[in-house]
């Protein structure tokens, strides 16, 4: 495997899940693969789970890890081509990225959507520059439009907790005080479409995700109806794709609470974290026995290690 | 050992000092214990000695180390219960802490007193949330009211440099331009009460420490009188406990200088660092042969490693 | 080797280049030397290449690495002697440095010229305090007046890419929007004087470097004339030494472009990075086959590892 950005990069999901089980059962069994290999984790944005879980995954593999908060530790990067660099950005991504590639065997990159330019975000300008210029395999630690390590961890978590062969999984929008990227929702949709689940998305009108992620998926605008019979409720806020990056609703009627969870088939509650309590989800639901948010986060080590292991095997 | 916050957590001090000697003599002898074990050091506040010495201690034990400056690298944490999270704090400590616990075998936490709320500080609200929610052993890297790794290192240093069985140890307040927590002074008092020393505290009126740390300890308001016959002078500033967090004196007459040190029994000078020269202590005293400030700092590796070793043994 | 600040510290350059070749060919062959040894990298300033390449070099040697962004992670340091420390700087360098020295076997330090005081900068006040007070070997990660790991990497790169025994190497000033230190230019001059090359410096009048670095070196004020027959063009901006720290020209006629490179003997283009495109150098030149900027950056691991190896051998 030479990169990990989207569901296609992992290939067959059943095989990926088998690999994940193997990694989870024997996390320290593959350290010969990682010996004297180095991963650099490059952050353009804040990170708690991704930062720690990916470090942990790489250390489990016996690798060396370097973490770079690039705008803070290094130099602000210019990403435009052909500019006269007389602004506050002293380094061009066309130098920085190949140089980083010289110091490691693979790169993990986090670079959120900026909402400045929909096309730049949806063509994945920044992470594609890492792929194009680094010369080494690139792992997305959340790009402008996708968060594949999260979606893979979510899939592992659903597999571990499902009580029927083909569970009903509902992705529900929920309110939030700020404009968030669509990345987690996009990836979750992309992965659930490929997984062996019944998948439904529910959100207020105007919050439709990009067609490339949701083509063929059932969208139900009535949240309560969507919840009926659900085995997993996956909550997430995102800003509008159509009115790009805009918050067009903060309707608290979409908060996931006990009354709505009662409509489901004793569904498990999922969220990628960080989560705004009593906006996205009530205290009662997130603290209930059916909440899987910590288990999902724990599985971030498993998804990252499975991906890193595959890349090491292909070096 | 499942936690390290206060003197009781270390048990018998004589045994602890024996363990420290063993660790100091053979720092790399215990790496099998730490193999494939991970510590995460979480900082809410700045740190030089604690950051480096605890990393060094863990690496000496063969462990993996991750450092997280949580407000800077991760997300600002909400610590109140039951709130609607629509402010600038995107993550709740009730999610963040159990997640961090999933990525490691033990957590070190630094979280200073904020002086916003005396009760929150003195009930150790933040570090207790780490104990309650993390699921793994917690080591204080200085909490709101205590700095036990410092006090343990101080005890080791006194043990190494004492010239009589039961030395006289004086904790003296000294002036400082800002309001500082009482943590170092509290812990030092707590540890000295248990140690085999004659212990005296001296400070201006109004700077009495909390009763739970000083019950039974002699307080002498005349600094010069307190210094008479002292074998160790331990200087530290703290803000008022009674007028909580207030600076009620900046009296330079309390600065430790050569003239006052001459009243002692050729006492060694100690301070936890960082220290304000010519506020807390004169250049002459801190640069004298009797100054132990660097040795104390060096012993921070020993105290941390002794504590980490005990926790590893109990996993 | 006990320190690495200037060209004399490395001794014979031919031998140094041989050592570099050995390290580059077998980067993981010397890990017994580094086992249980620790390097601390202390940054007063931003860093991308130096941060990552020196970490990589130390990890290649099997060492433990700690990175400290001292003003951000630790405490702001007072560097003046004899002051009453009642300002915003809570720690004195005379405490901080010996303490850091207690936690490691060697220290790397980055501390740029501040331009506040020419004498402080040119007497290397900060890094000399690390040498004086740390008690362990010190490696410059760029000091006020020199960047020796860069110059050593540049020498290695020239050695690898030269097509004649004694190539012509031209250091050219080029425009930049901000006032930069002279460190890279100083070190490059210092090393090229000792190397087996024909060395010429070109810059506008007023940009003469300090005599201690350039004594005996040919200075040609006509950039085009200097470029004639050159085998290597090394571009760099620096601020004026005479009008200390001032930007006295931003003349774009000094930008290195294709037309000027055509005057050379198919010269290779070099720059230490980060580089301002279309200020220092045109897109066309830096993206040409003759550009060695990424190779130079890659050789930063080699120069750092060669230096670290020598220091480990002398411990």
Short mmCIF file of N, CA and C in Angstrom, two decimals, chain A residues 72, chain B residues 41-47 51 67-74, chain C residues 72-73:
data_model
loop_
_atom_site.label_atom_id
_atom_site.label_comp_id
_atom_site.label_asym_id
_atom_site.label_seq_id
_atom_site.Cartn_x
_atom_site.Cartn_y
_atom_site.Cartn_z
N UNK A 72 3.78 25.93 13.56
CA UNK A 72 4.23 26.40 14.87
C UNK A 72 5.72 26.14 15.06
N UNK B 41 2.74 12.15 28.98
CA UNK B 41 2.91 13.30 29.86
C UNK B 41 2.02 14.43 29.35
N UNK B 42 1.03 14.79 30.15
CA UNK B 42 0.04 15.79 29.75
C UNK B 42 0.33 17.09 30.48
N UNK B 43 0.59 18.14 29.73
CA UNK B 43 0.89 19.44 30.33
C UNK B 43 -0.22 20.45 30.05
N UNK B 44 -0.79 20.98 31.13
CA UNK B 44 -1.67 22.14 31.01
C UNK B 44 -0.84 23.42 31.18
N UNK B 45 0.41 23.27 31.66
CA UNK B 45 1.25 24.43 31.97
C UNK B 45 2.68 24.20 31.49
N UNK B 46 3.46 25.29 31.49
CA UNK B 46 4.87 25.22 31.09
C UNK B 46 5.65 24.26 31.99
N UNK B 47 6.74 23.77 31.42
CA UNK B 47 7.59 22.85 32.18
C UNK B 47 8.94 22.72 31.50
N UNK B 51 9.30 18.18 32.46
CA UNK B 51 9.18 17.66 31.10
C UNK B 51 10.37 16.77 30.75
N UNK B 67 4.47 13.15 24.69
CA UNK B 67 4.27 14.40 25.42
C UNK B 67 3.13 15.17 24.75
N UNK B 68 2.18 15.61 25.56
CA UNK B 68 1.03 16.33 25.03
C UNK B 68 0.86 17.66 25.77
N UNK B 69 1.05 18.76 25.04
CA UNK B 69 0.70 20.07 25.60
C UNK B 69 -0.76 20.28 25.24
N UNK B 70 -1.62 19.92 26.16
CA UNK B 70 -3.00 19.61 25.77
C UNK B 70 -3.75 20.81 25.21
N UNK B 71 -3.59 21.97 25.79
CA UNK B 71 -4.34 23.12 25.29
C UNK B 71 -3.79 23.65 23.96
N UNK B 72 -2.55 23.32 23.68
CA UNK B 72 -1.86 23.83 22.50
C UNK B 72 -1.94 22.84 21.35
N UNK B 73 -1.67 21.57 21.65
CA UNK B 73 -1.64 20.54 20.62
C UNK B 73 -3.02 19.96 20.37
N UNK B 74 -3.77 19.81 21.46
CA UNK B 74 -5.07 19.16 21.36
C UNK B 74 -6.18 20.20 21.36
N UNK C 72 8.63 28.31 24.56
CA UNK C 72 7.23 27.92 24.43
C UNK C 72 6.87 26.85 25.44
N UNK C 73 7.74 25.83 25.56
CA UNK C 73 7.45 24.71 26.45
C UNK C 73 7.92 24.99 27.87
#
